[in-house]
Amino acid sequence: MHSILRMSTVKKILIADDEPDILEIIQYNLQAEGFEVITAKNGNEAIEKAKRSLPDLIILDIMMPGKTGMEVCNLLRQQPAFKNTLIIFLTALSDEGTEVKGLESGADDYLTKPISPKVLVSKVNALFRRFSNDGPKVLKVGDLEIDREKYMINFKGNDIVLARKEFELLALLAGKPGKVFLRNEILNTIWGTEVIVGDRTIDVHIRKIRQKLDLDCISTVKGVGYKFEI
Amino acid sequence: MHSILRMSTVKKILIADDEPDILEIIQYNLQAEGFEVITAKNGNEAIEKAKRSLPDLIILDIMMPGKTGMEVCNLLRQQPAFKNTLIIFLTALSDEGTEVKGLESGADDYLTKPISPKVLVSKVNALFRRFSNDGPKVLKVGDLEIDREKYMINFKGNDIVLARKEFELLALLAGKPGKVFLRNEILNTIWGTEVIVGDRTIDVHIRKIRQKLDLDCISTVKGVGYKFEI
DNA sequence: TTTTTGCCTTAACAATTTGATAATATAACA
DNA sequence: TGTTATATTATCAAATTGTTAAGGCAAAAA
């Protein structure tokens, strides 16, 4: 039942905790709800698996060997890919201070141990209901359709395949047609503040988009940046 | 909470301090207020990241290895891009002299260590309330429309393309119709204090604007400067 | 595992635009 | 009229972007 109804949008959840029992309890309950679950036993593993699987939600234990949940959270939030990922902290301390700190460090909610499966499941569902942009993530501008979910472009009925960076760049520009995006703005949004790439990288991606779309929709504003317009 | 706050324009704040603890404290408190925070561990990093991310506010520790906060401030202020960026100094010395020097060197406010998170947050909010120039980026004067975001000029329905300097110059003059801008004023605003250009450079740009607009909207005040009026 | 594929970045060079200057002309003003 | 400040124009260097090809690397396939 679930499986069919949710086919299109099965949410991926990553859980990180060093206690195997807790990991199992959470995993069992979330899988029973129809979520796809990925687990990690420590902070570093969490980061790796998060990067690999790009989950919709990450549940992080605060106390973990290696990297704490908060450290993981901060590190992930610095990357563009995780700017909008939901993050929940898990803490044994019902300590007020920790709770506040957790939210400060960029988490969307927190859970205290011992965990009640009902509370867990309802919080998770509530978060998805509240924040998941399940709406049609299709952006239409003229004859161009940009499907952020499927990572696909359709122009006049023809599907066009763009690589990830190309897609993100086009989606960014087309998100505000007419607005000139400064090169720095583009770098910050797509590459983040930590990564540094060469001067010509943006140009090359722009070139590929122009080429694949075979449509003069991105114009250069010399000395300023690029803008999308039909 | 993230996701929702991000909806509108989230203010970007860059913090530069060589003490990791202070950096962290400030970061936590500002993130809790919903600001986007970028950090730097020294003066040079601060300059790099400032250029890259163009923050709305920069918080600079005075005492830093490499470049001091004041040096960073002075360097940034010389550039047109940072003429209107808010800058706050952070100092351990509640020394009067330093404070005054700080404000002289172009900072908008200062904070003394040890830092009270409440004071910090309220100062930051106060500054944004007072100076936030989030106004609409379209300037309309008569039949002329200047769209700073789209980098476009529209006159009586016709789009006009100006080069960057021309655009900036027109935008500056049209920003206060009737006001006479001294040549020095123009040089400082558009070229910055570090760049030195010849006497005739402004004239040539003015000429190009007049030509492209085909409209007698910039008048010369001999011996003084230029003004925009319809 | 090994191989293959394709993405991302970079380097190198070409093409283009911009912006500054010099030289000269014109206008404003004493 | 002579002096000063601005207008105009053409020119050239510098800054910026366009283009192509090649290599590193990681994911996917064999």
XYZ file of C-alpha atoms (C1' of nucleotides) in Angstrom:
520
model
C 0.000 0.000 0.000
C 2.468 2.481 1.066
C 4.901 1.238 -1.447
C 2.672 1.978 -4.339
C 1.351 5.256 -3.154
C 4.765 6.581 -2.300
C 6.598 5.134 -5.228
C 7.401 8.475 -6.654
C 8.629 10.096 -3.472
C 10.176 7.664 -1.061
C 12.032 9.756 1.480
C 15.564 8.778 2.332
C 16.599 9.069 5.961
C 20.120 8.756 7.294
C 20.561 7.817 10.949
C 23.853 8.202 12.794
C 24.326 6.778 16.269
C 27.064 4.765 17.914
C 24.652 2.589 19.879
C 23.542 -0.328 17.685
C 20.327 -0.849 19.650
C 19.098 2.667 19.098
C 20.095 2.511 15.471
C 18.038 -0.638 15.064
C 14.963 0.670 16.855
C 14.858 3.820 14.789
C 15.578 1.976 11.595
C 12.826 -0.543 12.219
C 10.213 2.074 12.998
C 11.024 4.301 10.072
C 11.193 1.436 7.622
C 7.801 0.296 8.864
C 6.519 3.721 7.843
C 7.825 3.187 4.369
C 10.979 5.301 4.518
C 14.263 4.259 3.014
C 16.793 4.096 5.812
C 20.566 4.374 5.764
C 22.641 3.988 8.914
C 26.018 5.178 10.129
C 27.916 4.260 13.267
C 29.851 7.464 13.776
C 30.280 11.003 12.617
C 32.703 10.370 9.817
C 30.643 7.563 8.405
C 27.615 9.834 8.583
C 29.332 12.487 6.506
C 30.466 9.991 3.915
C 27.093 8.359 3.558
C 25.306 11.677 3.547
C 27.416 12.882 0.649
C 26.868 9.672 -1.191
C 23.166 9.183 -0.723
C 21.918 12.753 -0.295
C 19.156 11.882 2.153
C 16.050 13.958 2.715
C 16.496 13.839 6.470
C 19.461 13.198 8.721
C 19.087 12.096 12.327
C 22.287 12.727 14.266
C 23.219 11.561 17.728
C 24.998 14.355 19.537
C 27.411 12.111 21.399
C 29.417 10.048 18.983
C 33.038 8.973 18.849
C 35.122 10.833 16.327
C 32.875 13.682 15.333
C 29.926 14.840 17.379
C 26.551 15.329 15.784
C 26.930 19.053 15.986
C 30.238 18.971 14.198
C 28.731 16.830 11.484
C 25.852 19.250 11.184
C 28.100 22.264 10.856
C 30.291 20.587 8.281
C 27.376 19.504 6.160
C 25.611 22.828 6.333
C 28.625 24.502 4.787
C 28.006 22.592 1.591
C 25.415 23.752 -0.874
C 23.990 20.268 -1.250
C 22.936 20.212 2.399
C 21.688 23.753 2.778
C 18.111 22.535 2.688
C 18.431 19.046 4.107
C 16.396 18.419 7.244
C 18.486 17.608 10.284
C 17.337 16.291 13.655
C 19.535 15.938 16.721
C 19.315 13.048 19.114
C 20.381 13.648 22.669
C 20.407 11.780 25.927
C 20.600 14.994 27.860
C 17.266 16.650 28.218
C 19.495 19.537 29.091
C 18.105 22.868 27.941
C 21.435 24.257 26.931
C 22.200 21.467 24.547
C 18.831 21.725 22.971
C 19.258 25.354 22.228
C 22.791 24.850 20.992
C 21.520 22.159 18.669
C 19.041 24.417 17.001
C 21.619 27.139 16.831
C 24.019 24.971 14.975
C 21.565 24.581 12.172
C 19.314 21.679 13.094
C 15.602 21.713 12.377
C 14.479 19.789 15.434
C 15.739 17.531 18.204
C 14.736 14.351 19.995
C 15.608 13.254 23.517
C 16.461 9.744 24.538
C 14.926 7.431 25.490
C 13.120 7.495 22.219
C 9.445 6.812 21.884
C 8.825 5.291 18.476
C 5.541 7.141 18.245
C 7.122 10.489 18.942
C 9.905 9.735 16.523
C 7.613 8.794 13.690
C 5.249 11.676 14.245
C 8.075 14.200 14.354
C 9.556 12.862 11.187
C 6.232 12.921 9.409
C 5.517 16.384 10.721
C 8.820 17.690 9.420
C 8.257 16.226 6.004
C 4.728 17.560 5.909
C 5.877 20.990 6.948
C 9.029 21.433 4.972
C 9.137 19.008 2.145
C 8.586 20.911 -1.022
C 6.618 18.107 -2.508
C 4.888 20.465 -4.820
C 5.594 20.201 -8.449
C 9.200 21.218 -8.543
C 8.889 22.006 -12.166
C 9.928 25.411 -13.252
C 8.427 26.645 -16.480
C 9.778 29.568 -18.407
C 8.455 29.923 -21.890
C 9.018 26.700 -23.796
C 11.493 25.537 -21.227
C 10.649 23.159 -18.416
C 13.059 22.539 -15.592
C 12.297 19.595 -13.372
C 14.363 19.976 -10.249
C 13.334 16.586 -8.986
C 14.089 14.531 -12.026
C 17.082 16.642 -12.958
C 15.684 17.015 -16.399
C 15.200 19.740 -18.908
C 12.514 19.750 -21.508
C 12.519 22.203 -24.336
C 9.623 22.219 -26.794
C 8.852 18.592 -26.000
C 12.413 17.374 -26.292
C 14.183 16.080 -23.238
C 17.639 17.437 -22.736
C 20.148 15.860 -20.416
C 22.362 18.189 -18.460
C 25.124 17.178 -16.085
C 24.631 18.091 -12.433
C 26.579 21.336 -12.360
C 25.100 22.440 -15.620
C 21.651 21.708 -14.331
C 22.165 23.531 -11.075
C 23.541 26.526 -12.876
C 20.643 26.706 -15.287
C 18.130 26.162 -12.494
C 19.700 28.974 -10.504
C 19.633 31.439 -13.364
C 16.186 30.470 -14.574
C 14.894 30.774 -11.023
C 14.889 34.533 -11.425
C 14.665 35.329 -15.090
C 16.198 38.664 -15.910
C 18.203 38.974 -12.728
C 21.923 39.224 -13.254
C 23.787 36.763 -11.093
C 27.253 37.921 -10.153
C 30.009 35.416 -10.600
C 30.534 35.395 -6.854
C 26.879 34.801 -6.283
C 27.001 31.795 -8.555
C 30.136 30.448 -6.918
C 28.622 30.772 -3.474
C 25.381 29.137 -4.374
C 26.652 26.240 -6.415
C 30.143 25.616 -5.108
C 29.874 26.995 -1.584
C 32.315 29.227 0.215
C 34.892 26.525 0.906
C 35.518 25.247 -2.571
C 37.658 27.340 -4.851
C 37.548 26.829 -8.567
C 39.278 28.575 -11.401
C 38.037 31.561 -13.329
C 36.989 29.758 -16.433
C 34.960 27.047 -14.779
C 31.703 28.962 -14.834
C 32.215 29.949 -18.452
C 32.741 26.390 -19.509
C 29.544 25.269 -17.849
C 27.641 28.161 -19.367
C 29.025 27.222 -22.738
C 27.826 23.648 -22.371
C 24.360 24.751 -21.393
C 24.115 27.094 -24.346
C 25.316 24.331 -26.603
C 22.982 21.653 -25.341
C 19.949 23.908 -25.245
C 20.730 25.365 -28.621
C 18.864 28.421 -27.428
C 20.140 31.871 -26.748
C 18.677 32.213 -23.293
C 21.695 33.042 -21.181
C 23.223 36.403 -21.789
C 26.492 37.750 -20.553
C 26.715 41.055 -18.773
C 30.386 41.737 -19.100
C 32.129 42.600 -15.882
C 29.045 41.653 -13.920
C 27.681 38.193 -14.495
C 25.107 36.154 -16.365
C 21.371 36.297 -16.640
C 18.655 34.087 -17.985
C 15.983 35.500 -20.236
C 13.929 34.359 -23.108
C 13.048 26.598 10.618
C 15.943 27.001 8.302
C 13.907 26.443 5.286
C 11.354 29.016 6.273
C 13.744 31.706 7.317
C 15.575 31.294 4.093
C 12.496 32.161 2.163
C 13.127 35.871 2.414
C 16.517 37.449 2.066
C 18.736 36.047 4.752
C 21.494 38.397 5.811
C 25.020 37.147 5.412
C 27.518 37.873 8.168
C 31.264 37.320 7.988
C 33.147 36.936 11.259
C 36.925 37.171 11.521
C 38.732 36.288 14.721
C 41.804 34.212 15.488
C 40.342 32.737 18.644
C 38.236 29.689 17.719
C 36.136 29.942 20.878
C 35.002 33.460 20.166
C 34.360 32.579 16.572
C 32.161 29.728 17.682
C 30.234 31.706 20.250
C 29.410 34.446 17.816
C 28.588 31.983 15.101
C 26.144 30.071 17.285
C 24.367 33.142 18.472
C 23.984 34.674 15.061
C 22.919 31.430 13.439
C 20.283 31.079 16.122
C 18.936 34.437 14.986
C 18.631 33.078 11.498
C 21.628 34.717 9.910
C 23.912 32.986 7.474
C 27.377 32.947 8.964
C 30.777 32.680 7.310
C 33.954 32.561 9.359
C 37.591 33.482 8.848
C 40.582 32.820 11.078
C 42.717 35.804 10.118
C 42.791 39.029 8.213
C 43.769 37.674 4.861
C 41.172 34.965 4.955
C 38.635 37.618 5.906
C 39.455 39.665 2.829
C 39.283 36.681 0.536
C 35.988 35.459 1.885
C 34.533 38.939 1.938
C 35.302 39.376 -1.733
C 33.906 35.998 -2.508
C 30.699 36.085 -0.520
C 29.895 39.805 -0.359
C 28.372 39.721 3.128
C 25.902 42.238 4.503
C 27.884 42.652 7.701
C 31.490 41.983 8.668
C 32.608 41.533 12.261
C 36.361 42.040 12.609
C 38.590 41.316 15.537
C 41.131 44.105 15.889
C 43.972 41.894 17.032
C 44.677 39.258 14.448
C 47.862 37.728 13.085
C 48.777 38.858 9.612
C 46.437 41.743 9.073
C 44.679 43.547 11.878
C 40.980 44.194 11.738
C 41.577 47.840 11.029
C 43.839 47.069 8.123
C 41.219 44.734 6.716
C 38.600 47.417 7.141
C 40.674 50.029 5.407
C 41.485 47.748 2.518
C 37.898 46.743 1.988
C 36.548 50.246 2.304
C 38.749 51.357 -0.553
C 36.747 49.167 -2.858
C 33.406 50.326 -4.181
C 31.825 46.947 -3.475
C 32.309 47.431 0.248
C 31.420 51.091 0.505
C 28.061 50.225 2.007
C 28.895 47.030 3.826
C 28.356 47.220 7.573
C 31.501 46.650 9.599
C 31.805 46.067 13.328
C 35.076 45.934 15.269
C 35.744 43.553 18.082
C 38.256 44.597 20.696
C 39.601 43.311 23.961
C 40.781 46.753 24.981
C 37.994 48.857 26.334
C 40.519 51.538 25.611
C 38.905 54.763 24.459
C 41.576 55.538 21.956
C 41.149 52.317 20.115
C 37.448 52.745 19.949
C 37.713 56.134 18.383
C 40.351 54.955 15.963
C 38.057 52.133 14.984
C 35.191 54.374 14.091
C 37.545 56.681 12.283
C 38.829 53.892 10.127
C 35.384 53.358 8.721
C 33.618 50.955 11.048
C 29.946 51.335 11.857
C 30.154 50.141 15.428
C 32.366 48.273 17.836
C 32.063 45.602 20.492
C 34.288 44.988 23.480
C 35.284 41.582 24.748
C 34.157 39.689 26.670
C 31.161 39.477 24.437
C 27.640 39.271 25.723
C 25.590 37.312 23.215
C 22.591 39.510 23.950
C 24.474 42.694 23.264
C 25.950 41.207 20.138
C 22.627 40.091 18.733
C 20.864 43.299 19.576
C 23.598 45.417 18.031
C 23.524 43.393 14.871
C 19.757 43.585 14.621
C 19.821 47.286 15.346
C 22.351 47.905 12.599
C 20.330 45.997 10.054
C 17.159 47.769 11.093
C 18.808 51.108 10.754
C 20.742 50.658 7.560
C 19.182 47.834 5.683
C 18.721 49.164 2.206
C 16.597 46.359 0.926
C 14.446 48.676 -1.081
C 13.191 47.780 -4.480
C 16.052 47.724 -6.872
C 14.218 49.456 -9.647
C 14.686 53.160 -9.866
C 12.123 55.144 -11.811
C 12.607 58.725 -12.868
C 10.159 59.979 -15.410
C 10.226 57.715 -18.438
C 13.488 56.205 -17.341
C 13.737 52.917 -15.479
C 16.973 51.734 -13.952
C 16.928 48.137 -12.803
C 19.958 47.450 -10.677
C 19.160 43.776 -10.424
C 18.703 43.164 -14.104
C 21.407 45.658 -14.981
C 19.094 47.194 -17.513
C 17.990 50.610 -18.574
C 14.607 51.162 -20.064
C 13.589 54.437 -21.624
C 10.047 54.779 -22.947
C 9.770 51.037 -23.380
C 13.089 50.610 -25.138
C 15.845 48.630 -23.510
C 19.195 50.301 -23.565
C 22.443 48.486 -22.931
C 25.083 50.308 -20.969
C 28.534 49.043 -20.093
C 29.285 48.565 -16.431
C 30.914 51.886 -15.643
C 28.314 53.732 -17.644
C 25.549 51.955 -15.803
C 27.042 52.611 -12.406
C 27.570 56.233 -13.214
C 24.029 56.731 -14.416
C 22.638 54.834 -11.456
C 24.625 57.012 -9.102
C 23.480 60.281 -10.633
C 19.883 59.199 -11.087
C 19.821 57.987 -7.504
C 19.500 61.593 -6.375
C 17.996 63.599 -9.189
C 18.932 67.251 -8.974
C 21.916 66.717 -6.712
C 25.205 67.862 -8.119
C 27.869 65.201 -7.756
C 31.381 66.531 -7.503
C 33.926 64.889 -9.699
C 35.766 63.639 -6.645
C 32.585 62.221 -5.262
C 32.034 60.281 -8.442
C 35.608 59.044 -8.532
C 35.444 57.812 -4.954
C 32.154 56.066 -5.391
C 32.705 54.354 -8.679
C 36.434 53.931 -8.924
C 37.336 53.752 -5.248
C 40.138 55.581 -3.540
C 42.904 53.255 -4.661
C 42.354 53.613 -8.375
C 43.487 56.796 -10.017
C 42.230 57.801 -13.406
C 42.753 60.840 -15.523
C 40.635 63.952 -15.642
C 38.824 63.229 -18.866
C 37.698 59.735 -17.987
C 34.474 60.827 -16.370
C 33.653 63.095 -19.279
C 34.006 60.290 -21.738
C 31.649 58.081 -19.799
C 29.150 60.881 -19.434
C 29.354 61.413 -23.136
C 28.599 57.769 -23.862
C 25.589 57.810 -21.578
C 24.198 60.928 -23.209
C 24.736 59.367 -26.581
C 23.144 56.024 -25.815
C 20.195 57.514 -23.990
C 19.700 60.163 -26.623
C 18.193 62.245 -23.863
C 19.448 65.414 -22.315
C 19.179 64.290 -18.729
C 22.671 64.884 -17.427
C 23.708 68.472 -17.135
C 27.124 69.872 -16.510
C 27.801 72.280 -13.693
C 30.998 73.844 -14.801
C 33.759 73.754 -12.236
C 31.701 71.554 -9.950
C 30.349 68.358 -11.390
C 27.330 66.727 -12.980
C 23.717 66.291 -12.075
C 20.851 64.214 -13.310
C 17.481 65.793 -14.012
C 14.696 65.385 -16.430
C 38.283 -6.623 -9.244
C 39.269 -4.220 -13.612
C 37.557 -1.522 -17.248
C 34.886 2.001 -19.033
C 32.327 5.975 -19.089
C 31.413 10.560 -18.342
C 31.676 14.667 -15.357
C 34.333 18.485 -13.694
C 38.129 21.310 -13.751
C 41.939 23.454 -15.739
C 45.214 25.343 -19.102
C 46.034 27.635 -23.165
C 44.768 30.511 -26.538
C 41.282 33.281 -29.313
C 37.824 36.684 -29.497
C 35.616 40.351 -27.708
C 34.483 44.364 -25.047
C 35.638 47.807 -22.110
C 37.645 51.698 -20.247
C 41.494 55.013 -20.130
C 44.137 58.237 -22.558
C 45.822 61.593 -25.791
C 44.860 64.947 -28.915
C 41.944 68.235 -30.516
C 37.758 71.011 -30.618
C 34.340 73.636 -28.380
C 32.051 76.179 -24.966
C 31.850 79.150 -20.686
C 33.380 82.878 -18.343
C 36.479 86.578 -16.485
C 40.302 87.997 -25.897
C 42.533 84.856 -23.174
C 41.961 81.311 -19.937
C 39.909 77.476 -18.101
C 36.896 73.607 -18.037
C 34.422 70.403 -20.603
C 33.135 67.797 -25.159
C 34.452 64.827 -28.694
C 36.845 61.432 -31.172
C 39.908 57.821 -32.263
C 43.069 54.697 -30.553
C 45.104 51.121 -27.835
C 46.018 48.377 -23.763
C 43.846 45.818 -20.383
C 40.258 43.255 -18.676
C 36.862 39.941 -19.468
C 34.748 36.223 -21.604
C 34.539 32.375 -25.280
C 36.339 28.054 -26.926
C 38.675 23.865 -27.205
C 41.117 20.044 -25.684
C 43.133 17.257 -22.238
C 43.611 15.003 -17.773
C 42.106 13.651 -13.034
C 38.852 11.375 -10.784
C 34.878 8.871 -9.286
C 30.842 6.355 -10.401
C 29.038 2.677 -13.108
C 29.582 -1.361 -15.808
C 31.732 -5.536 -17.080
